[in-house]
Coordinates of C-alpha atoms in Angstrom, one line a residue:
M1 CA 55.9 93.9 -26.9
I2 CA 57.8 90.9 -25.5
K3 CA 58.7 92.8 -22.4
K4 CA 55.1 93.9 -21.9
T5 CA 53.9 90.3 -22.4
L6 CA 56.3 89.0 -19.8
L7 CA 55.2 91.7 -17.3
F8 CA 51.6 90.8 -17.9
I9 CA 52.3 87.1 -17.4
S10 CA 54.1 87.8 -14.1
A11 CA 51.2 90.0 -13.0
L12 CA 48.7 87.3 -14.0
F13 CA 50.4 84.6 -12.0
A14 CA 50.8 86.8 -9.0
F15 CA 47.0 87.5 -9.2
S16 CA 46.4 83.7 -9.5
F17 CA 48.4 83.0 -6.4
L18 CA 46.2 85.4 -4.4
Q19 CA 43.1 83.5 -5.2
A20 CA 42.1 80.5 -7.2
Q21 CA 40.6 81.1 -10.6
E22 CA 37.2 82.8 -10.4
A23 CA 34.3 80.6 -11.3
P24 CA 32.7 81.6 -14.7
E25 CA 29.0 82.2 -14.5
I26 CA 28.2 79.9 -17.4
Q27 CA 26.5 76.5 -17.8
N28 CA 28.7 74.0 -19.6
S29 CA 27.7 70.4 -20.5
M30 CA 29.5 67.1 -20.3
V31 CA 29.5 64.3 -23.0
S32 CA 30.8 60.9 -22.0
K33 CA 31.5 58.3 -24.6
I34 CA 31.3 54.9 -22.9
S35 CA 33.8 52.9 -24.8
A36 CA 36.2 49.9 -24.8
T37 CA 39.3 49.3 -26.8
W38 CA 38.1 45.8 -27.9
C39 CA 34.8 47.1 -29.2
P40 CA 34.6 47.3 -33.0
P41 CA 31.7 49.8 -33.1
C42 CA 33.6 52.1 -30.7
G43 CA 36.3 52.3 -33.3
G44 CA 33.8 52.4 -36.2
W45 CA 30.7 54.7 -36.3
G46 CA 31.3 55.6 -32.6
W47 CA 34.8 56.8 -33.4
T48 CA 33.6 59.2 -36.1
F49 CA 30.6 60.3 -34.1
F50 CA 32.8 61.2 -31.1
H51 CA 35.1 63.2 -33.3
D52 CA 32.1 65.1 -34.7
L53 CA 30.8 65.9 -31.3
I54 CA 34.2 67.3 -30.3
E55 CA 34.3 69.4 -33.4
D56 CA 30.8 70.8 -32.7
N57 CA 30.9 71.3 -29.0
S58 CA 34.4 71.6 -27.5
D59 CA 33.9 75.3 -26.5
K60 CA 30.7 74.6 -24.4
A61 CA 31.2 71.0 -23.2
L62 CA 33.7 68.7 -21.7
L63 CA 33.9 65.6 -23.9
M64 CA 35.6 62.4 -22.5
A65 CA 36.1 58.9 -23.8
V66 CA 35.2 56.8 -20.7
H67 CA 36.7 53.4 -21.2
H68 CA 34.9 51.1 -18.8
S69 CA 36.8 48.1 -20.2
G70 CA 39.9 47.3 -22.2
D71 CA 43.4 48.7 -22.4
L72 CA 42.5 52.2 -21.3
T73 CA 40.1 51.4 -18.5
N74 CA 40.5 52.7 -14.9
S75 CA 38.4 52.6 -11.8
T76 CA 37.1 56.2 -12.3
A77 CA 35.9 55.3 -15.8
S78 CA 34.2 52.1 -14.5
N79 CA 32.5 53.9 -11.7
L80 CA 31.2 56.7 -13.9
T81 CA 29.8 54.1 -16.3
D82 CA 28.0 52.4 -13.4
N83 CA 26.6 55.7 -12.2
F84 CA 25.2 56.4 -15.7
G85 CA 23.4 53.0 -15.6
V86 CA 24.7 51.7 -19.0
N87 CA 26.2 48.3 -19.7
S88 CA 27.0 48.4 -23.4
Q89 CA 29.2 50.4 -25.7
P90 CA 29.5 52.8 -27.4
R91 CA 27.0 54.9 -25.5
F92 CA 26.9 58.7 -25.5
I93 CA 25.9 60.3 -22.3
L94 CA 25.0 64.0 -22.2
N95 CA 25.3 65.1 -18.6
N96 CA 23.5 62.0 -17.1
D97 CA 21.2 61.1 -20.0
D98 CA 21.9 58.4 -22.6
Q99 CA 21.3 59.9 -26.1
N100 CA 20.6 56.5 -27.7
A101 CA 22.8 57.2 -30.7
S102 CA 23.3 54.5 -33.3
P103 CA 24.7 54.2 -36.8
S104 CA 21.3 54.8 -38.3
N105 CA 20.5 58.0 -36.5
A106 CA 24.0 59.4 -36.0
A107 CA 23.5 62.5 -38.2
T108 CA 20.3 63.4 -36.4
K109 CA 21.7 62.8 -33.0
R110 CA 24.7 64.9 -33.7
M111 CA 22.5 67.9 -34.4
E112 CA 20.2 67.1 -31.4
I113 CA 23.2 67.0 -29.0
K114 CA 24.6 70.2 -30.3
N115 CA 21.2 71.9 -29.9
K116 CA 20.9 70.6 -26.3
I117 CA 24.4 71.8 -25.4
D118 CA 23.7 75.2 -27.0
E119 CA 20.5 75.5 -25.0
N120 CA 22.2 74.5 -21.8
Y121 CA 24.7 77.2 -22.3
T122 CA 22.0 79.9 -22.1
I123 CA 20.8 78.6 -18.7
A124 CA 21.7 80.5 -15.5
P125 CA 24.0 78.1 -13.6
T126 CA 23.4 77.0 -10.1
A127 CA 27.2 76.8 -9.5
N128 CA 30.5 76.5 -11.3
A129 CA 34.1 76.1 -10.4
G130 CA 37.2 78.2 -11.2
I131 CA 40.3 76.1 -11.8
I132 CA 44.0 76.7 -11.9
A133 CA 46.6 74.0 -12.4
F134 CA 50.3 73.7 -11.6
L135 CA 52.9 71.1 -12.6
E136 CA 56.0 70.8 -10.4
N137 CA 58.3 67.9 -9.5
N138 CA 56.1 65.4 -11.5
T139 CA 53.1 66.4 -9.5
I140 CA 49.9 68.0 -10.7
T141 CA 48.2 70.4 -8.2
V142 CA 44.9 71.9 -9.0
Q143 CA 43.1 74.6 -7.0
T144 CA 39.4 75.0 -7.4
K145 CA 37.0 77.6 -6.2
T146 CA 33.3 76.7 -6.5
K147 CA 30.8 79.5 -6.4
F148 CA 27.1 79.1 -6.0
F149 CA 25.2 81.7 -8.2
Q150 CA 21.8 80.7 -6.8
D151 CA 20.5 79.5 -3.5
A152 CA 20.6 75.7 -3.4
E153 CA 20.0 72.7 -1.2
G154 CA 21.4 69.2 -1.2
E155 CA 24.7 67.3 -1.2
Y156 CA 27.2 68.7 -3.7
F157 CA 30.6 67.2 -4.6
I158 CA 33.6 68.2 -6.7
N159 CA 36.4 66.3 -8.4
V160 CA 39.0 67.1 -10.9
Y161 CA 39.4 64.6 -13.8
I162 CA 42.5 64.1 -15.8
V163 CA 41.7 63.8 -19.5
E164 CA 44.4 63.2 -22.1
D165 CA 44.2 63.9 -25.8
G166 CA 46.1 62.1 -28.5
V167 CA 46.6 58.8 -26.7
V168 CA 48.2 56.3 -29.1
N169 CA 46.8 52.8 -28.3
Y170 CA 45.1 49.9 -30.0
Q171 CA 41.4 50.3 -30.9
A172 CA 39.3 47.7 -32.6
S173 CA 38.4 48.8 -36.1
Q174 CA 41.2 51.4 -36.0
G175 CA 44.3 49.3 -35.4
D176 CA 47.4 49.2 -33.1
N177 CA 48.3 52.9 -33.4
A178 CA 44.9 54.6 -33.2
V179 CA 45.1 58.1 -31.8
H180 CA 42.4 58.4 -29.1
K181 CA 40.7 61.7 -28.4
N182 CA 40.1 62.9 -24.8
V183 CA 40.7 59.8 -22.9
L184 CA 39.6 59.9 -19.2
R185 CA 42.8 58.9 -17.3
G186 CA 41.4 59.2 -13.7
G187 CA 40.2 61.5 -11.0
M188 CA 42.4 63.5 -8.6
A189 CA 40.3 62.8 -5.4
A190 CA 40.3 59.5 -3.6
S191 CA 36.6 59.0 -4.4
T192 CA 35.4 59.0 -8.0
F193 CA 32.9 61.8 -7.4
G194 CA 35.3 63.8 -5.3
E195 CA 35.0 65.7 -2.1
S196 CA 32.0 67.3 -0.4
I197 CA 31.5 71.0 -0.9
V198 CA 28.0 71.5 0.5
S199 CA 25.7 69.4 2.6
G200 CA 22.4 71.1 3.3
T201 CA 21.3 74.6 2.3
V202 CA 23.7 77.1 0.6
S203 CA 23.2 80.7 -0.2
A204 CA 23.9 82.4 -3.5
G205 CA 27.4 83.9 -3.4
T206 CA 28.9 81.1 -1.3
E207 CA 32.4 80.1 -2.4
V208 CA 34.3 76.9 -1.5
E209 CA 38.0 76.3 -2.2
K210 CA 39.6 72.9 -2.6
E211 CA 43.1 71.7 -3.6
F212 CA 43.9 68.4 -5.3
S213 CA 47.2 66.7 -6.1
I214 CA 48.2 63.7 -8.1
S215 CA 51.5 62.2 -9.3
V216 CA 52.0 62.2 -13.1
D217 CA 51.7 58.7 -14.5
N218 CA 54.6 57.6 -16.7
N219 CA 52.2 57.0 -19.6
W220 CA 50.7 60.5 -19.6
N221 CA 51.8 63.2 -22.0
T222 CA 51.6 66.4 -19.9
D223 CA 51.5 68.6 -23.0
K224 CA 48.1 66.9 -23.9
L225 CA 46.4 66.9 -20.5
I226 CA 43.1 68.6 -19.7
M227 CA 42.2 69.2 -16.0
A228 CA 38.4 69.3 -15.7
A229 CA 36.6 70.2 -12.5
V230 CA 33.2 68.6 -12.3
I231 CA 30.5 69.4 -9.8
W232 CA 28.0 66.7 -8.9
K233 CA 24.9 66.5 -6.8
M234 CA 23.7 63.4 -5.0
E235 CA 20.1 62.7 -5.9
N236 CA 18.1 59.5 -5.5
N237 CA 21.3 57.5 -4.9
Q238 CA 22.9 58.8 -8.1
F239 CA 25.4 61.5 -8.8
T240 CA 23.9 64.0 -11.2
F241 CA 26.0 66.4 -13.2
V242 CA 25.8 70.1 -12.2
N243 CA 28.5 71.9 -14.1
T244 CA 32.1 71.7 -15.3
H245 CA 35.0 74.0 -16.1
W246 CA 38.4 72.9 -17.4
T247 CA 41.9 74.0 -18.4
N248 CA 44.7 72.6 -20.5
T249 CA 47.2 75.1 -19.2
F250 CA 49.7 74.8 -16.4
S251 CA 50.5 78.0 -14.6
V252 CA 54.1 78.6 -13.5
P253 CA 54.9 80.8 -10.5
T254 CA 56.9 83.8 -11.7
E255 CA 59.1 86.4 -9.9
T256 CA 57.3 89.7 -9.7
K257 CA 60.0 91.9 -8.3
D258 CA 60.4 93.8 -11.6
I259 CA 56.8 94.9 -11.6
F260 CA 56.1 98.4 -10.3
S261 CA 52.8 99.9 -9.0
A262 CA 50.9 101.9 -11.6
D263 CA 50.8 105.6 -11.2
W264 CA 47.4 106.0 -12.8
D265 CA 43.9 105.0 -11.7
M266 CA 41.9 102.4 -13.7
Q267 CA 38.2 101.6 -13.2
V268 CA 36.0 99.2 -15.1
H269 CA 32.2 99.8 -15.2
P270 CA 30.4 97.4 -15.0
T271 CA 32.7 94.5 -14.1
L272 CA 29.9 92.1 -14.8
N273 CA 28.6 92.7 -18.3
E274 CA 27.6 91.3 -21.7
G275 CA 30.6 92.6 -23.6
D276 CA 30.0 96.3 -23.2
A277 CA 31.8 98.3 -20.6
N278 CA 33.6 101.6 -19.9
I279 CA 37.2 101.6 -18.9
L280 CA 38.3 104.8 -17.2
I281 CA 42.0 105.7 -17.0
N282 CA 42.9 108.8 -15.0
T283 CA 46.5 110.0 -15.0
E284 CA 48.2 113.2 -13.9
K285 CA 51.0 112.9 -16.3
Q286 CA 51.6 112.0 -19.9
F287 CA 52.8 108.5 -20.9
E288 CA 54.7 107.8 -24.1
D289 CA 54.2 104.0 -24.3
F290 CA 50.9 103.2 -22.7
E291 CA 49.0 100.0 -23.5
L292 CA 45.5 98.9 -22.6
S293 CA 44.4 95.4 -23.6
I294 CA 42.2 92.5 -22.7
F295 CA 43.4 88.9 -22.0
N296 CA 41.4 85.8 -21.5
Q297 CA 41.8 83.3 -18.7
I298 CA 44.8 81.5 -20.2
G299 CA 46.8 84.6 -21.0
Q300 CA 45.9 85.1 -24.6
Q301 CA 45.5 88.7 -25.8
V302 CA 42.0 89.1 -27.3
A303 CA 41.8 92.8 -27.8
V304 CA 43.9 96.0 -27.8
L305 CA 42.1 99.2 -26.8
H306 CA 45.0 101.6 -26.8
E307 CA 48.7 101.4 -27.7
G308 CA 51.0 104.5 -27.7
A309 CA 51.1 107.9 -26.2
L310 CA 48.5 108.9 -23.6
N311 CA 48.0 112.5 -22.4
K312 CA 47.4 113.3 -18.8
G313 CA 43.7 113.6 -17.7
L314 CA 40.7 111.3 -17.7
H315 CA 40.2 108.9 -20.6
T316 CA 37.2 106.7 -21.3
F317 CA 37.7 103.6 -23.5
V318 CA 34.5 101.9 -24.6
L319 CA 34.5 98.1 -24.9
N320 CA 31.9 96.9 -27.3
T321 CA 32.8 93.5 -28.5
I322 CA 31.6 90.0 -28.9
L323 CA 33.6 87.7 -26.6
P324 CA 32.7 84.3 -25.2
K325 CA 31.3 84.2 -21.7
G326 CA 33.9 84.0 -19.0
M327 CA 36.5 85.9 -17.0
Y328 CA 38.8 88.4 -18.6
L329 CA 41.6 90.6 -17.3
I330 CA 41.8 94.3 -18.3
H331 CA 45.6 95.0 -18.4
S332 CA 47.2 98.4 -18.5
S333 CA 50.9 99.0 -18.6
N334 CA 53.5 101.7 -19.1
G335 CA 57.1 100.5 -19.0
N336 CA 57.5 98.3 -16.0
A337 CA 54.3 99.6 -14.3
V338 CA 51.2 97.5 -14.6
D339 CA 47.6 97.5 -13.3
T340 CA 45.0 94.7 -13.8
R341 CA 41.3 94.6 -13.3
R342 CA 39.0 91.6 -13.6
M343 CA 35.9 91.6 -15.8
I344 CA 33.3 88.9 -16.3
I345 CA 31.2 88.6 -19.5
R346 CA 28.0 86.7 -18.9

């Protein structure tokens, strides 16, 4: 099993080098906690409220602590705060809208925000960005591939934000060694809202690739970093949130010389589905140690469809499972021979 896993990882990274991560056709949300380390309510009710929002929504939303002032501030956080049009803290911004949360309505607002994020998740997205990150020689490099799923018009931008979890720092009402969740450390582009990807009209199916690099700050813990691609649209002199996709995993280039071409044919129908698909394997010889499995975008095995001997002939494996929306890799292997197909669950 270890050998097969290593072979899959090698094949996955080779696949990643051929193209940036495919954009998932899902609508995520973004929650920004406008905060400051000297602010007592930010470390009081706002501290608990932010933790609750992370617990409720981290699979469908990017949640960031945006420190516009204090020990953890930076120009990106300050500019985002200005863009949202708020001048106090703590404030909780869902996409671009202040949720007007307070100590007296926190329980109600927690449920309201979750419901809004769940509803957003069901909407067909205008665009989203695939993302893959590398860490080498103290430099983070992120490749993005933005895909428009609908015709659109306007000025669209993309940036990748560095978010760090578990930052130990002073916080009023928490003390000197408070452990801060999801602190916005900065953006990878020179401008807060990133680089232009579209100006004018764009057709559904259009893809735009970008690459960003940044040196690792000495204060960052690279084991706790989140790289989040955020797409913005300029409307009425304000950058409005479009979509986001993120990763907390660094890919490492791997030698693939030990991987052999598969001597079987694999097809997936349909490749774009809602969790139900047929996987066809056609082979002219028998295999003694054949494995067919499904991996998510970060290389975690989420299902095993077959493991063991496989007779020659045509085999149909039916996938009927509940998996989160996103991209998956259908991975087949026998010894050192592997074959991989992409599938998207919408």
